[in-house]
Amino acid sequence: LLTLVLVTGAAGQIAYSLLFSIAKGDVFGKEQPIILLLLDITPMLPVLEGVVMELQDCALPLLREIVPTDKEEVAFKDLDAAILVGSMPRKEGMERKDLLKANVAIFKSQGAALEKYAKKTVKVLVVGNPANTNCLIAAKSAPSIPKENFSCLTRLDHNRARSQVAMRCGVPATHVKNVIIWGNHSSTQYPDVHHCLVNMSGSELACFDAVKDDAWLKGDFIATVQQRGAAVIKARKLSSAMSAAKAICDHMRDIWTGTPEGEFISMGVYSSGNSYGVPEDLIYSFPVQIKDKSWKIVEGLAINDFSRTKMDATAAELMEERDTAVTFLSSV
């Protein structure tokens, strides 16, 4: 059986880093043949043709077919997985609400295409920013696909947090587990290490005991993770692509194969019914565990006042974004 995978914004730079990993089996399994559907806007089709040539030239055994297109009815047909990378980027001097309005139009249309053409079991990952709100709009526009099938990418923030702690402790990133990103994939996100464990020479220590610098963990560490995207843009004059593609692979692979026992990861999921006092009807990043392709929010983690304040602040931003986006829904 073939797995049908769509990547949108397929001629863009994140996709350029992403497609090879998917095509060679890093995400959906080393034995799993796939068909890649590549969607982009009409003016990008010549560039997309070059990407197709390169994928062909990789001579990969699992990649059975590549379908480049600018048509939603082709791109969304019978999908198993949709990775929605393409979105309207923020242009110089653009108001945030103008950006929201443009993206509501895109994700309403793509949500409707998922509804009309994709399998009801499709797993949808939204990467294009503002990712949480774009994801919510897509989910609302595909009412017959379970809300649980939609998620947005906060794994990049999660990996950034993990790496910062690892570098500080002088250990590999794989020795750091259970960091949490709460809330929005924006500068209000809250990278939380109160439940994080660090493997230091064979024994697992609480992050605060391993790092031994509370001021850093409650200050510069948080700011560094929150502002990392901007720092990369400042340095490279382009937004994060290699690291974003790696995070997408991590996120989708965990959906397909599950999370390791005793570990949780961060992803933006539907908030309704959560036990952390996060308002209903948001796509909000939580700590989750995944089994049999379905996620569960990790329950019972203690939340102190420091964390509560930051979790509430990012929720407030998400509610405002949602309310603005929903007013646009009827007009686009």
Short mmCIF file of C-alpha atoms in Angstrom, two decimals:
data_model
loop_
_atom_site.label_atom_id
_atom_site.label_comp_id
_atom_site.label_asym_id
_atom_site.label_seq_id
_atom_site.Cartn_x
_atom_site.Cartn_y
_atom_site.Cartn_z
CA LEU A 1 0.00 0.00 0.00
CA LEU A 2 1.20 3.45 -0.92
CA THR A 3 1.19 6.38 1.49
CA LEU A 4 0.04 9.62 -0.17
CA VAL A 5 1.82 12.65 1.22
CA LEU A 6 1.14 16.27 0.31
CA VAL A 7 3.60 19.09 0.89
CA THR A 8 2.36 22.62 0.12
CA GLY A 9 4.68 25.53 -0.56
CA ALA A 10 6.65 22.78 -2.27
CA ALA A 11 8.91 25.12 -4.27
CA GLY A 12 9.93 26.99 -1.10
CA GLN A 13 13.04 26.66 1.04
CA ILE A 14 11.59 24.60 3.92
CA ALA A 15 10.25 22.07 1.41
CA TYR A 16 13.66 21.94 -0.29
CA SER A 17 15.17 20.71 2.99
CA LEU A 18 12.17 18.49 3.78
CA LEU A 19 11.35 16.53 0.64
CA PHE A 20 14.53 14.43 0.51
CA SER A 21 14.03 13.19 4.09
CA ILE A 22 10.43 12.20 3.40
CA ALA A 23 11.30 10.58 0.07
CA LYS A 24 14.10 8.47 1.52
CA GLY A 25 11.95 7.02 4.29
CA ASP A 26 12.98 8.99 7.39
CA VAL A 27 9.39 9.88 8.26
CA PHE A 28 6.86 7.24 7.23
CA GLY A 29 9.14 4.21 7.47
CA LYS A 30 12.10 2.65 5.71
CA GLU A 31 9.88 0.07 3.96
CA GLN A 32 6.93 2.33 3.11
CA PRO A 33 6.55 3.36 -0.56
CA ILE A 34 5.14 6.86 -1.03
CA ILE A 35 3.58 9.16 -3.58
CA LEU A 36 4.58 12.80 -3.12
CA LEU A 37 2.06 15.46 -4.08
CA LEU A 38 3.65 18.87 -4.40
CA LEU A 39 1.40 21.94 -4.37
CA ASP A 40 2.44 25.51 -5.01
CA ILE A 41 1.03 28.63 -6.62
CA THR A 42 1.04 28.85 -10.43
CA PRO A 43 4.00 31.27 -10.77
CA MET A 44 6.17 28.77 -8.84
CA LEU A 45 5.51 25.80 -11.15
CA PRO A 46 8.72 26.23 -13.20
CA VAL A 47 10.78 26.20 -9.97
CA LEU A 48 8.78 23.21 -8.74
CA GLU A 49 9.69 21.38 -11.94
CA GLY A 50 13.35 21.75 -10.94
CA VAL A 51 12.61 20.26 -7.51
CA VAL A 52 10.89 17.31 -9.22
CA MET A 53 13.95 16.78 -11.44
CA GLU A 54 16.19 16.70 -8.38
CA LEU A 55 13.95 14.23 -6.57
CA GLN A 56 14.02 11.99 -9.65
CA ASP A 57 17.80 12.32 -9.74
CA CYS A 58 18.08 11.08 -6.13
CA ALA A 59 16.99 7.69 -7.52
CA LEU A 60 15.17 6.72 -4.32
CA PRO A 61 13.58 3.27 -3.99
CA LEU A 62 10.53 4.32 -1.92
CA LEU A 63 9.47 7.29 -4.04
CA ARG A 64 6.98 5.75 -6.48
CA GLU A 65 5.49 8.89 -8.00
CA ILE A 66 5.85 12.68 -7.83
CA VAL A 67 2.90 14.89 -8.74
CA PRO A 68 3.63 18.64 -9.01
CA THR A 69 0.47 20.76 -9.26
CA ASP A 70 -1.19 24.13 -8.65
CA LYS A 71 -4.65 22.54 -8.33
CA GLU A 72 -6.17 21.68 -4.95
CA GLU A 73 -8.40 18.95 -6.39
CA VAL A 74 -5.27 17.11 -7.58
CA ALA A 75 -3.15 17.81 -4.51
CA PHE A 76 -5.64 16.81 -1.80
CA LYS A 77 -7.10 13.62 -3.33
CA ASP A 78 -7.08 10.55 -1.03
CA LEU A 79 -4.31 11.91 1.20
CA ASP A 80 -2.85 10.04 4.16
CA ALA A 81 -0.75 13.02 5.31
CA ALA A 82 -0.85 16.73 4.53
CA ILE A 83 2.04 18.99 5.50
CA LEU A 84 0.87 22.55 4.96
CA VAL A 85 4.03 24.61 4.72
CA GLY A 86 2.88 27.25 2.23
CA SER A 87 1.45 30.46 3.65
CA MET A 88 1.52 34.18 3.00
CA PRO A 89 4.78 35.50 4.48
CA ARG A 90 4.79 38.81 6.31
CA LYS A 91 5.95 41.60 4.03
CA GLU A 92 7.67 44.79 5.16
CA GLY A 93 5.14 47.19 6.69
CA MET A 94 2.34 44.62 6.73
CA GLU A 95 -0.04 44.72 9.69
CA ARG A 96 -0.48 41.45 11.56
CA LYS A 97 -4.21 41.51 10.83
CA ASP A 98 -3.57 41.85 7.07
CA LEU A 99 -1.33 38.79 7.33
CA LEU A 100 -4.07 36.95 9.22
CA LYS A 101 -6.68 37.87 6.62
CA ALA A 102 -4.56 36.59 3.71
CA ASN A 103 -3.86 33.34 5.55
CA VAL A 104 -7.47 32.78 6.59
CA ALA A 105 -8.31 32.75 2.87
CA ILE A 106 -5.58 30.19 2.13
CA PHE A 107 -6.35 27.84 5.02
CA LYS A 108 -10.11 28.07 4.60
CA SER A 109 -9.63 26.95 1.00
CA GLN A 110 -7.20 24.16 1.93
CA GLY A 111 -9.45 23.00 4.78
CA ALA A 112 -12.36 22.81 2.33
CA ALA A 113 -10.17 20.82 -0.09
CA LEU A 114 -9.24 18.38 2.70
CA GLU A 115 -12.94 18.02 3.49
CA LYS A 116 -13.84 17.38 -0.12
CA TYR A 117 -10.98 15.21 -1.41
CA ALA A 118 -8.79 13.72 1.37
CA LYS A 119 -9.28 10.54 3.41
CA LYS A 120 -11.12 11.17 6.68
CA THR A 121 -8.13 9.59 8.44
CA VAL A 122 -5.69 12.15 7.00
CA LYS A 123 -3.19 13.63 9.47
CA VAL A 124 -2.70 17.35 8.87
CA LEU A 125 0.32 19.31 10.07
CA VAL A 126 0.24 23.09 9.67
CA VAL A 127 3.63 24.80 9.50
CA GLY A 128 2.84 28.07 7.69
CA ASN A 129 2.54 31.00 10.10
CA PRO A 130 0.63 32.04 12.12
CA ALA A 131 0.59 28.24 12.44
CA ASN A 132 -1.77 27.76 15.41
CA THR A 133 -4.50 29.98 13.99
CA ASN A 134 -4.01 28.73 10.41
CA CYS A 135 -4.44 25.20 11.79
CA LEU A 136 -7.65 26.15 13.62
CA ILE A 137 -9.10 27.71 10.44
CA ALA A 138 -8.24 24.61 8.38
CA ALA A 139 -9.84 22.34 11.01
CA LYS A 140 -13.00 24.46 11.16
CA SER A 141 -13.19 24.35 7.36
CA ALA A 142 -13.09 20.52 7.33
CA PRO A 143 -15.89 19.63 9.76
CA SER A 144 -16.07 15.92 8.88
CA ILE A 145 -12.37 15.29 9.60
CA PRO A 146 -11.80 14.77 13.36
CA LYS A 147 -10.27 17.83 15.07
CA GLU A 148 -7.69 15.47 16.60
CA ASN A 149 -6.25 14.90 13.11
CA PHE A 150 -5.02 18.51 12.96
CA SER A 151 -1.85 19.76 14.62
CA CYS A 152 0.58 22.63 14.21
CA LEU A 153 4.35 22.65 14.45
CA THR A 154 5.92 23.63 17.77
CA ARG A 155 8.51 20.85 17.55
CA LEU A 156 11.07 23.34 16.24
CA ASP A 157 10.68 25.37 19.45
CA HIS A 158 10.81 22.12 21.44
CA ASN A 159 14.05 21.09 19.72
CA ARG A 160 15.52 24.56 20.24
CA ALA A 161 14.75 24.37 23.97
CA ARG A 162 16.19 20.86 24.23
CA SER A 163 19.37 21.90 22.47
CA GLN A 164 19.89 25.02 24.64
CA VAL A 165 19.68 22.91 27.82
CA ALA A 166 21.96 20.24 26.34
CA MET A 167 24.63 22.77 25.35
CA ARG A 168 24.47 24.37 28.78
CA CYS A 169 24.95 20.96 30.47
CA GLY A 170 27.56 19.72 28.00
CA VAL A 171 25.56 16.65 26.98
CA PRO A 172 24.07 15.47 23.64
CA ALA A 173 20.55 16.75 22.94
CA THR A 174 19.23 13.17 23.19
CA HIS A 175 20.14 13.26 26.90
CA VAL A 176 17.53 15.97 27.47
CA LYS A 177 13.87 14.99 27.51
CA ASN A 178 10.44 16.31 28.40
CA VAL A 179 10.90 19.99 27.77
CA ILE A 180 7.53 21.57 27.03
CA ILE A 181 6.43 24.35 24.71
CA TRP A 182 3.11 25.79 25.87
CA GLY A 183 0.87 27.92 23.68
CA ASN A 184 1.46 29.83 20.48
CA HIS A 185 4.26 29.37 17.96
CA SER A 186 5.18 33.02 18.45
CA SER A 187 7.34 35.05 20.81
CA THR A 188 4.71 34.56 23.58
CA GLN A 189 5.31 30.79 23.65
CA TYR A 190 6.43 29.43 27.01
CA PRO A 191 9.38 27.01 26.97
CA ASP A 192 8.96 25.15 30.29
CA VAL A 193 11.71 23.01 31.84
CA HIS A 194 10.07 22.29 35.21
CA HIS A 195 9.42 18.68 34.13
CA CYS A 196 12.52 18.28 32.00
CA LEU A 197 15.07 15.58 32.80
CA VAL A 198 18.77 15.61 31.89
CA ASN A 199 20.88 12.46 31.74
CA MET A 200 24.19 13.46 33.31
CA SER A 201 26.76 10.61 33.30
CA GLY A 202 24.11 7.92 33.57
CA SER A 203 21.71 9.41 36.12
CA GLU A 204 18.62 11.48 35.34
CA LEU A 205 18.53 14.85 37.04
CA ALA A 206 15.79 17.45 37.10
CA CYS A 207 16.74 20.23 34.67
CA PHE A 208 17.09 22.84 37.42
CA ASP A 209 19.51 20.55 39.32
CA ALA A 210 21.51 19.77 36.18
CA VAL A 211 21.82 23.36 34.97
CA LYS A 212 22.29 24.91 38.46
CA ASP A 213 21.42 28.40 37.20
CA ASP A 214 17.80 29.27 37.94
CA ALA A 215 18.18 32.86 36.76
CA TRP A 216 19.26 31.66 33.29
CA LEU A 217 16.47 29.07 33.06
CA LYS A 218 13.82 31.64 34.04
CA GLY A 219 15.31 34.44 31.94
CA ASP A 220 17.72 34.24 29.02
CA PHE A 221 16.91 30.62 28.23
CA ILE A 222 13.23 31.47 27.68
CA ALA A 223 14.03 34.61 25.69
CA THR A 224 16.55 32.76 23.50
CA VAL A 225 14.03 30.08 22.53
CA GLN A 226 11.23 32.62 22.00
CA GLN A 227 13.40 34.84 19.77
CA ARG A 228 15.39 32.14 17.98
CA GLY A 229 13.49 32.41 14.69
CA ALA A 230 14.19 36.14 14.52
CA ALA A 231 17.87 35.55 15.35
CA VAL A 232 18.20 33.11 12.44
CA ILE A 233 16.53 35.58 10.04
CA LYS A 234 18.86 38.35 11.22
CA ALA A 235 21.92 36.17 10.58
CA ARG A 236 20.92 34.33 7.40
CA LYS A 237 18.52 36.90 5.89
CA LEU A 238 16.21 33.87 5.45
CA SER A 239 13.98 32.07 7.90
CA SER A 240 14.82 28.71 9.50
CA ALA A 241 14.59 25.98 6.89
CA MET A 242 16.94 23.09 7.71
CA SER A 243 15.87 23.06 11.37
CA ALA A 244 12.19 23.55 10.47
CA ALA A 245 12.35 20.60 8.06
CA LYS A 246 14.00 18.43 10.73
CA ALA A 247 11.25 19.37 13.22
CA ILE A 248 8.54 18.51 10.68
CA CYS A 249 10.14 15.08 10.20
CA ASP A 250 10.31 14.53 13.98
CA HIS A 251 6.66 15.58 14.41
CA MET A 252 5.27 13.39 11.62
CA ARG A 253 7.45 10.40 12.46
CA ASP A 254 6.21 10.54 16.06
CA ILE A 255 2.60 10.55 14.84
CA TRP A 256 3.31 7.54 12.63
CA THR A 257 5.43 5.51 15.06
CA GLY A 258 4.57 6.90 18.52
CA THR A 259 6.62 8.52 21.28
CA PRO A 260 9.09 6.52 23.40
CA GLU A 261 7.88 5.23 26.78
CA GLY A 262 8.22 7.88 29.49
CA GLU A 263 8.80 10.72 27.04
CA PHE A 264 6.60 13.47 25.75
CA ILE A 265 6.96 15.99 22.96
CA SER A 266 5.30 19.32 22.16
CA MET A 267 2.73 19.95 19.44
CA GLY A 268 -0.08 22.39 18.84
CA VAL A 269 -3.35 20.50 19.26
CA TYR A 270 -7.01 21.17 19.85
CA SER A 271 -7.43 22.47 23.42
CA SER A 272 -11.01 21.46 24.19
CA GLY A 273 -11.25 19.21 27.26
CA ASN A 274 -7.69 19.85 28.52
CA SER A 275 -7.00 19.78 32.26
CA TYR A 276 -4.65 22.79 32.38
CA GLY A 277 -7.20 25.58 32.32
CA VAL A 278 -6.36 26.53 28.73
CA PRO A 279 -9.47 28.01 27.04
CA GLU A 280 -11.50 25.78 24.71
CA ASP A 281 -11.44 25.97 20.91
CA LEU A 282 -7.80 26.90 20.41
CA ILE A 283 -4.89 25.15 18.77
CA TYR A 284 -2.44 25.40 21.68
CA SER A 285 0.89 23.65 22.18
CA PHE A 286 0.81 21.01 24.94
CA PRO A 287 3.03 18.15 26.07
CA VAL A 288 1.67 15.04 24.35
CA GLN A 289 2.32 11.32 24.10
CA ILE A 290 1.41 9.47 20.92
CA LYS A 291 0.34 5.87 20.41
CA ASP A 292 -1.43 4.22 17.45
CA LYS A 293 -1.38 7.55 15.58
CA SER A 294 -3.40 9.35 18.25
CA TRP A 295 -2.09 11.87 20.75
CA LYS A 296 -3.03 12.42 24.37
CA ILE A 297 -2.16 15.48 26.43
CA VAL A 298 0.10 14.47 29.33
CA GLU A 299 -1.99 14.87 32.51
CA GLY A 300 -1.16 15.81 36.06
CA LEU A 301 1.94 17.97 35.59
CA ALA A 302 2.26 20.49 38.43
CA ILE A 303 2.01 24.11 37.26
CA ASN A 304 3.49 26.81 39.49
CA ASP A 305 2.59 30.52 39.46
CA PHE A 306 5.54 31.43 37.23
CA SER A 307 4.34 28.92 34.61
CA ARG A 308 0.66 29.81 35.00
CA THR A 309 1.27 33.48 34.17
CA LYS A 310 3.20 32.61 31.02
CA MET A 311 0.67 29.96 29.91
CA ASP A 312 -2.15 32.48 30.33
CA ALA A 313 -0.32 35.20 28.37
CA THR A 314 0.18 33.00 25.30
CA ALA A 315 -3.45 31.80 25.54
CA ALA A 316 -4.63 35.42 25.54
CA GLU A 317 -2.70 36.08 22.32
CA LEU A 318 -4.19 32.96 20.72
CA MET A 319 -7.73 33.94 21.66
CA GLU A 320 -7.24 37.37 20.14
CA GLU A 321 -5.80 35.83 16.95
CA ARG A 322 -8.65 33.34 16.74
CA ASP A 323 -11.33 35.98 17.24
CA THR A 324 -9.83 38.20 14.54
CA ALA A 325 -9.47 35.25 12.15
CA VAL A 326 -13.04 34.06 12.73
CA THR A 327 -14.41 37.49 11.77
CA PHE A 328 -12.51 37.16 8.46
CA LEU A 329 -13.85 33.63 7.85
CA SER A 330 -17.23 34.87 6.64
CA SER A 331 -15.74 37.57 4.39
CA VAL A 332 -13.07 35.57 2.51
#
